[in-house]
PDB file of C-alpha atoms and ligand atoms in Angstrom:
ATOM      1  CA  MET A   1      87.794 -21.700 -35.441  1.00 97.00           C
ATOM      2  CA  THR A   2      87.072 -24.505 -33.021  1.00 98.00           C
ATOM      3  CA  ILE A   3      87.773 -28.123 -33.923  1.00 98.00           C
ATOM      4  CA  ALA A   4      84.029 -28.675 -34.392  1.00 98.00           C
ATOM      5  CA  GLN A   5      83.796 -25.742 -36.784  1.00 98.00           C
ATOM      6  CA  ILE A   6      86.747 -27.011 -38.820  1.00 98.00           C
ATOM      7  CA  MET A   7      85.152 -30.481 -38.920  1.00 98.00           C
ATOM      8  CA  GLU A   8      81.879 -29.031 -40.172  1.00 98.00           C
ATOM      9  CA  LYS A   9      83.764 -27.127 -42.861  1.00 98.00           C
ATOM     10  CA  MET A  10      85.637 -30.291 -43.892  1.00 98.00           C
ATOM     11  CA  ILE A  11      82.368 -32.238 -44.089  1.00 98.00           C
ATOM     12  CA  ALA A  12      80.959 -29.555 -46.401  1.00 97.00           C
ATOM     13  CA  PHE A  13      84.172 -29.669 -48.452  1.00 97.00           C
ATOM     14  CA  SER A  14      83.843 -33.467 -48.800  1.00 96.00           C
ATOM     15  CA  ASP A  15      80.680 -32.954 -50.826  1.00 93.00           C
ATOM     16  CA  GLY A  16      78.758 -36.024 -49.686  1.00 95.00           C
ATOM     17  CA  ASN A  17      81.626 -38.510 -50.033  1.00 95.00           C
ATOM     18  CA  THR A  18      80.835 -40.603 -46.954  1.00 97.00           C
ATOM     19  CA  GLY A  19      83.976 -42.708 -47.356  1.00 95.00           C
ATOM     20  CA  ASP A  20      86.192 -39.628 -47.112  1.00 96.00           C
ATOM     21  CA  ILE A  21      84.141 -38.203 -44.236  1.00 97.00           C
ATOM     22  CA  ASP A  22      84.155 -41.442 -42.225  1.00 98.00           C
ATOM     23  CA  HIS A  23      87.914 -41.759 -42.765  1.00 97.00           C
ATOM     24  CA  PHE A  24      88.855 -38.322 -41.486  1.00 98.00           C
ATOM     25  CA  VAL A  25      86.449 -38.555 -38.528  1.00 98.00           C
ATOM     26  CA  ARG A  26      88.092 -41.824 -37.492  1.00 98.00           C
ATOM     27  CA  VAL A  27      91.642 -40.517 -37.998  1.00 98.00           C
ATOM     28  CA  TRP A  28      90.708 -37.437 -35.957  1.00 98.00           C
ATOM     29  CA  ALA A  29      89.242 -39.586 -33.120  1.00 98.00           C
ATOM     30  CA  TYR A  30      92.375 -41.751 -32.884  1.00 98.00           C
ATOM     31  CA  ALA A  31      94.699 -38.744 -33.174  1.00 98.00           C
ATOM     32  CA  ARG A  32      92.798 -36.869 -30.491  1.00 98.00           C
ATOM     33  CA  MET A  33      92.850 -39.866 -28.158  1.00 98.00           C
ATOM     34  CA  ILE A  34      96.548 -40.652 -28.655  1.00 98.00           C
ATOM     35  CA  GLY A  35      97.437 -36.964 -28.285  1.00 98.00           C
ATOM     36  CA  GLU A  36      95.547 -36.694 -25.004  1.00 98.00           C
ATOM     37  CA  LEU A  37      96.976 -39.954 -23.662  1.00 98.00           C
ATOM     38  CA  GLU A  38     100.482 -38.738 -24.527  1.00 98.00           C
ATOM     39  CA  GLY A  39      99.867 -35.456 -22.701  1.00 98.00           C
ATOM     40  CA  LEU A  40     100.388 -33.046 -25.600  1.00 98.00           C
ATOM     41  CA  ASP A  41     100.209 -29.343 -24.783  1.00 98.00           C
ATOM     42  CA  SER A  42      97.005 -27.697 -25.960  1.00 98.00           C
ATOM     43  CA  GLN A  43      98.582 -25.906 -28.929  1.00 98.00           C
ATOM     44  CA  THR A  44     100.230 -29.047 -30.298  1.00 98.00           C
ATOM     45  CA  GLN A  45      97.025 -31.003 -29.724  1.00 98.00           C
ATOM     46  CA  TYR A  46      95.048 -28.367 -31.646  1.00 98.00           C
ATOM     47  CA  ILE A  47      97.417 -28.505 -34.635  1.00 98.00           C
ATOM     48  CA  LEU A  48      97.398 -32.319 -34.574  1.00 98.00           C
ATOM     49  CA  GLU A  49      93.605 -32.454 -34.611  1.00 98.00           C
ATOM     50  CA  ILE A  50      93.339 -29.966 -37.486  1.00 98.00           C
ATOM     51  CA  ALA A  51      95.935 -31.913 -39.475  1.00 98.00           C
ATOM     52  CA  ALA A  52      94.010 -35.146 -38.826  1.00 98.00           C
ATOM     53  CA  ILE A  53      90.765 -33.571 -40.072  1.00 98.00           C
ATOM     54  CA  THR A  54      92.360 -32.105 -43.219  1.00 98.00           C
ATOM     55  CA  HIS A  55      95.138 -34.610 -44.029  1.00 97.00           C
ATOM     56  CA  ASP A  56      93.387 -36.151 -47.056  1.00 96.00           C
ATOM     57  CA  ILE A  57      92.037 -32.852 -48.394  1.00 97.00           C
ATOM     58  CA  ALA A  58      93.577 -33.521 -51.823  1.00 95.00           C
ATOM     59  CA  CYS A  59      91.972 -36.947 -52.328  1.00 91.00           C
ATOM     60  CA  PRO A  60      89.007 -35.744 -54.439  1.00 89.00           C
ATOM     61  CA  LEU A  61      91.290 -33.607 -56.625  1.00 91.00           C
ATOM     62  CA  CYS A  62      93.829 -36.433 -57.056  1.00 91.00           C
ATOM     63  CA  ARG A  63      91.149 -38.927 -58.074  1.00 90.00           C
ATOM     64  CA  GLU A  64      90.017 -36.522 -60.768  1.00 87.00           C
ATOM     65  CA  LYS A  65      93.402 -35.185 -61.873  1.00 88.00           C
ATOM     66  CA  TYR A  66      95.572 -38.315 -61.639  1.00 88.00           C
ATOM     67  CA  GLY A  67      93.020 -41.122 -61.378  1.00 85.00           C
ATOM     68  CA  ASN A  68      94.461 -42.273 -58.042  1.00 83.00           C
ATOM     69  CA  VAL A  69      95.354 -41.058 -54.569  1.00 80.00           C
ATOM     70  CA  ASN A  70      99.070 -41.820 -54.874  1.00 81.00           C
ATOM     71  CA  GLY A  71     100.853 -40.590 -51.757  1.00 81.00           C
ATOM     72  CA  LYS A  72     103.295 -38.120 -53.268  1.00 89.00           C
ATOM     73  CA  TYR A  73     100.794 -36.232 -55.435  1.00 89.00           C
ATOM     74  CA  GLN A  74      98.347 -36.180 -52.571  1.00 91.00           C
ATOM     75  CA  GLU A  75     100.941 -34.725 -50.217  1.00 95.00           C
ATOM     76  CA  ALA A  76     102.040 -32.014 -52.650  1.00 94.00           C
ATOM     77  CA  GLU A  77      98.525 -30.981 -53.650  1.00 95.00           C
ATOM     78  CA  GLY A  78      97.205 -31.211 -50.091  1.00 96.00           C
ATOM     79  CA  ALA A  79      99.937 -29.011 -48.640  1.00 97.00           C
ATOM     80  CA  VAL A  80      98.781 -26.200 -50.929  1.00 97.00           C
ATOM     81  CA  MET A  81      95.030 -26.812 -50.688  1.00 97.00           C
ATOM     82  CA  VAL A  82      94.960 -26.829 -46.898  1.00 98.00           C
ATOM     83  CA  ARG A  83      96.406 -23.297 -46.779  1.00 98.00           C
ATOM     84  CA  ASP A  84      93.447 -22.022 -48.754  1.00 98.00           C
ATOM     85  CA  PHE A  85      90.992 -24.146 -46.720  1.00 98.00           C
ATOM     86  CA  LEU A  86      92.282 -22.659 -43.441  1.00 98.00           C
ATOM     87  CA  SER A  87      92.635 -19.080 -44.670  1.00 97.00           C
ATOM     88  CA  ASP A  88      89.508 -17.944 -42.773  1.00 96.00           C
ATOM     89  CA  SER A  89      90.123 -20.151 -39.711  1.00 97.00           C
ATOM     90  CA  GLY A  90      91.907 -17.578 -37.564  1.00 97.00           C
ATOM     91  CA  LEU A  91      95.062 -19.725 -37.385  1.00 98.00           C
ATOM     92  CA  SER A  92      98.358 -17.853 -37.353  1.00 98.00           C
ATOM     93  CA  GLY A  93     100.798 -18.080 -40.258  1.00 98.00           C
ATOM     94  CA  SER A  94     103.053 -20.432 -38.335  1.00 98.00           C
ATOM     95  CA  GLN A  95     100.117 -22.651 -37.354  1.00 98.00           C
ATOM     96  CA  ILE A  96      99.020 -22.897 -40.995  1.00 98.00           C
ATOM     97  CA  ASP A  97     102.636 -23.624 -41.976  1.00 98.00           C
ATOM     98  CA  ARG A  98     102.732 -26.564 -39.573  1.00 98.00           C
ATOM     99  CA  VAL A  99      99.381 -28.005 -40.655  1.00 98.00           C
ATOM    100  CA  SER A 100     100.485 -27.664 -44.283  1.00 98.00           C
ATOM    101  CA  TYR A 101     103.759 -29.448 -43.481  1.00 98.00           C
ATOM    102  CA  LEU A 102     101.906 -32.291 -41.768  1.00 98.00           C
ATOM    103  CA  VAL A 103      99.394 -32.687 -44.620  1.00 98.00           C
ATOM    104  CA  GLY A 104     102.345 -32.555 -47.026  1.00 97.00           C
ATOM    105  CA  HIS A 105     104.215 -35.356 -45.242  1.00 96.00           C
ATOM    106  CA  HIS A 106     101.576 -37.687 -43.828  1.00 96.00           C
ATOM    107  CA  HIS A 107     102.583 -40.553 -46.128  1.00 93.00           C
ATOM    108  CA  THR A 108     106.303 -40.005 -45.555  1.00 94.00           C
ATOM    109  CA  LEU A 109     107.493 -42.437 -42.907  1.00 94.00           C
ATOM    110  CA  THR A 110     111.159 -41.425 -42.858  1.00 93.00           C
ATOM    111  CA  ASP A 111     112.492 -38.629 -40.653  1.00 94.00           C
ATOM    112  CA  ILE A 112     109.231 -38.147 -38.767  1.00 96.00           C
ATOM    113  CA  SER A 113     109.877 -34.932 -36.852  1.00 95.00           C
ATOM    114  CA  GLY A 114     107.588 -33.846 -34.063  1.00 97.00           C
ATOM    115  CA  ILE A 115     105.014 -35.596 -31.890  1.00 98.00           C
ATOM    116  CA  ASP A 116     102.140 -34.162 -33.993  1.00 98.00           C
ATOM    117  CA  TYR A 117     103.599 -35.747 -37.159  1.00 98.00           C
ATOM    118  CA  GLN A 118     104.238 -39.043 -35.356  1.00 98.00           C
ATOM    119  CA  ILE A 119     100.703 -39.284 -33.972  1.00 98.00           C
ATOM    120  CA  LEU A 120      99.107 -38.306 -37.297  1.00 98.00           C
ATOM    121  CA  VAL A 121     100.949 -41.194 -38.981  1.00 98.00           C
ATOM    122  CA  GLU A 122      99.871 -43.619 -36.235  1.00 98.00           C
ATOM    123  CA  ALA A 123      96.209 -42.528 -36.339  1.00 98.00           C
ATOM    124  CA  ASP A 124      96.056 -42.682 -40.142  1.00 97.00           C
ATOM    125  CA  TYR A 125      97.603 -46.152 -40.033  1.00 98.00           C
ATOM    126  CA  ILE A 126      94.933 -47.464 -37.643  1.00 98.00           C
ATOM    127  CA  ALA A 127      92.135 -46.121 -39.857  1.00 98.00           C
ATOM    128  CA  ASN A 128      93.734 -47.442 -43.067  1.00 96.00           C
ATOM    129  CA  ALA A 129      94.589 -50.839 -41.581  1.00 97.00           C
ATOM    130  CA  SER A 130      90.993 -51.500 -40.562  1.00 95.00           C
ATOM    131  CA  GLU A 131      89.514 -50.094 -43.783  1.00 96.00           C
ATOM    132  CA  ASN A 132      91.849 -52.139 -45.968  1.00 95.00           C
ATOM    133  CA  HIS A 133      92.120 -55.257 -43.764  1.00 96.00           C
ATOM    134  CA  TYR A 134      95.901 -55.160 -43.367  1.00 97.00           C
ATOM    135  CA  SER A 135      97.454 -58.438 -42.208  1.00 97.00           C
ATOM    136  CA  LYS A 136      98.557 -59.006 -38.632  1.00 96.00           C
ATOM    137  CA  GLY A 137     102.139 -59.087 -39.887  1.00 97.00           C
ATOM    138  CA  ASN A 138     101.740 -55.642 -41.424  1.00 97.00           C
ATOM    139  CA  CYS A 139     100.372 -54.295 -38.123  1.00 98.00           C
ATOM    140  CA  GLU A 140     103.165 -55.926 -36.114  1.00 97.00           C
ATOM    141  CA  ASN A 141     105.761 -54.460 -38.450  1.00 97.00           C
ATOM    142  CA  PHE A 142     104.227 -51.008 -38.057  1.00 98.00           C
ATOM    143  CA  VAL A 143     104.258 -51.253 -34.252  1.00 98.00           C
ATOM    144  CA  GLN A 144     107.897 -52.378 -34.266  1.00 97.00           C
ATOM    145  CA  ARG A 145     109.303 -50.022 -36.888  1.00 97.00           C
ATOM    146  CA  ILE A 146     107.118 -46.945 -37.282  1.00 97.00           C
ATOM    147  CA  ALA A 147     104.921 -46.442 -34.216  1.00 98.00           C
ATOM    148  CA  LYS A 148     106.752 -44.581 -31.467  1.00 98.00           C
ATOM    149  CA  THR A 149     104.245 -43.305 -28.917  1.00 98.00           C
ATOM    150  CA  ARG A 150     103.364 -45.617 -26.067  1.00 98.00           C
ATOM    151  CA  ALA A 151      99.651 -44.870 -26.416  1.00 98.00           C
ATOM    152  CA  GLY A 152      99.750 -45.440 -30.181  1.00 98.00           C
ATOM    153  CA  LYS A 153     101.495 -48.804 -29.823  1.00 98.00           C
ATOM    154  CA  ARG A 154      99.047 -49.866 -27.138  1.00 98.00           C
ATOM    155  CA  ILE A 155      95.996 -48.911 -29.143  1.00 97.00           C
ATOM    156  CA  ILE A 156      97.219 -50.517 -32.369  1.00 97.00           C
ATOM    157  CA  SER A 157      97.949 -53.726 -30.439  1.00 97.00           C
ATOM    158  CA  GLN A 158      94.503 -53.690 -28.853  1.00 97.00           C
ATOM    159  CA  VAL A 159      92.582 -52.826 -32.010  1.00 97.00           C
ATOM    160  CA  PHE A 160      94.287 -55.491 -34.106  1.00 97.00           C
ATOM    161  CA  GLY A 161      94.722 -58.153 -31.418  1.00 95.00           C
ATOM    162  CA  LEU A 162      98.527 -58.272 -31.573  1.00 94.00           C
TER     163      LEU A 162
HETATM  164 FE1  FE2 B   1      94.238 -40.832 -44.433  1.00 52.24          FE
END
């Protein structure tokens, strides 16, 4: 499937929840931009964009099942759900494994392995920080301690006026 086709499928999956849809579209846009600015190869860029689109796939289930979208439950449930979601996408087994890993770790900020993982975390942070009005100090801390890509640091600094 193309990125657009996967986005359309994720919109259908989101069942009219405009908050969820707006969030993943924004995370995807930032991830795509940072990935391109960092010069990712096309395969890594493709996986990154699919992970950005699907990273919060477990949010509706977690709200219903646990009453919250706590990071650890969401990661564990999402890692499984995304495999089913992508089963008709034409992705290879190893591509699905990587997307599942990324969805399953997107709230884990220790031992970030791989540029796709790093950029997903940066893009999700930008979307969450603006949605939830994080303080300047929080953004500065993220740029100093968690953000690693040059493009990601630049964009976070520009978006939040650091
Ligand atoms: Fe997110």
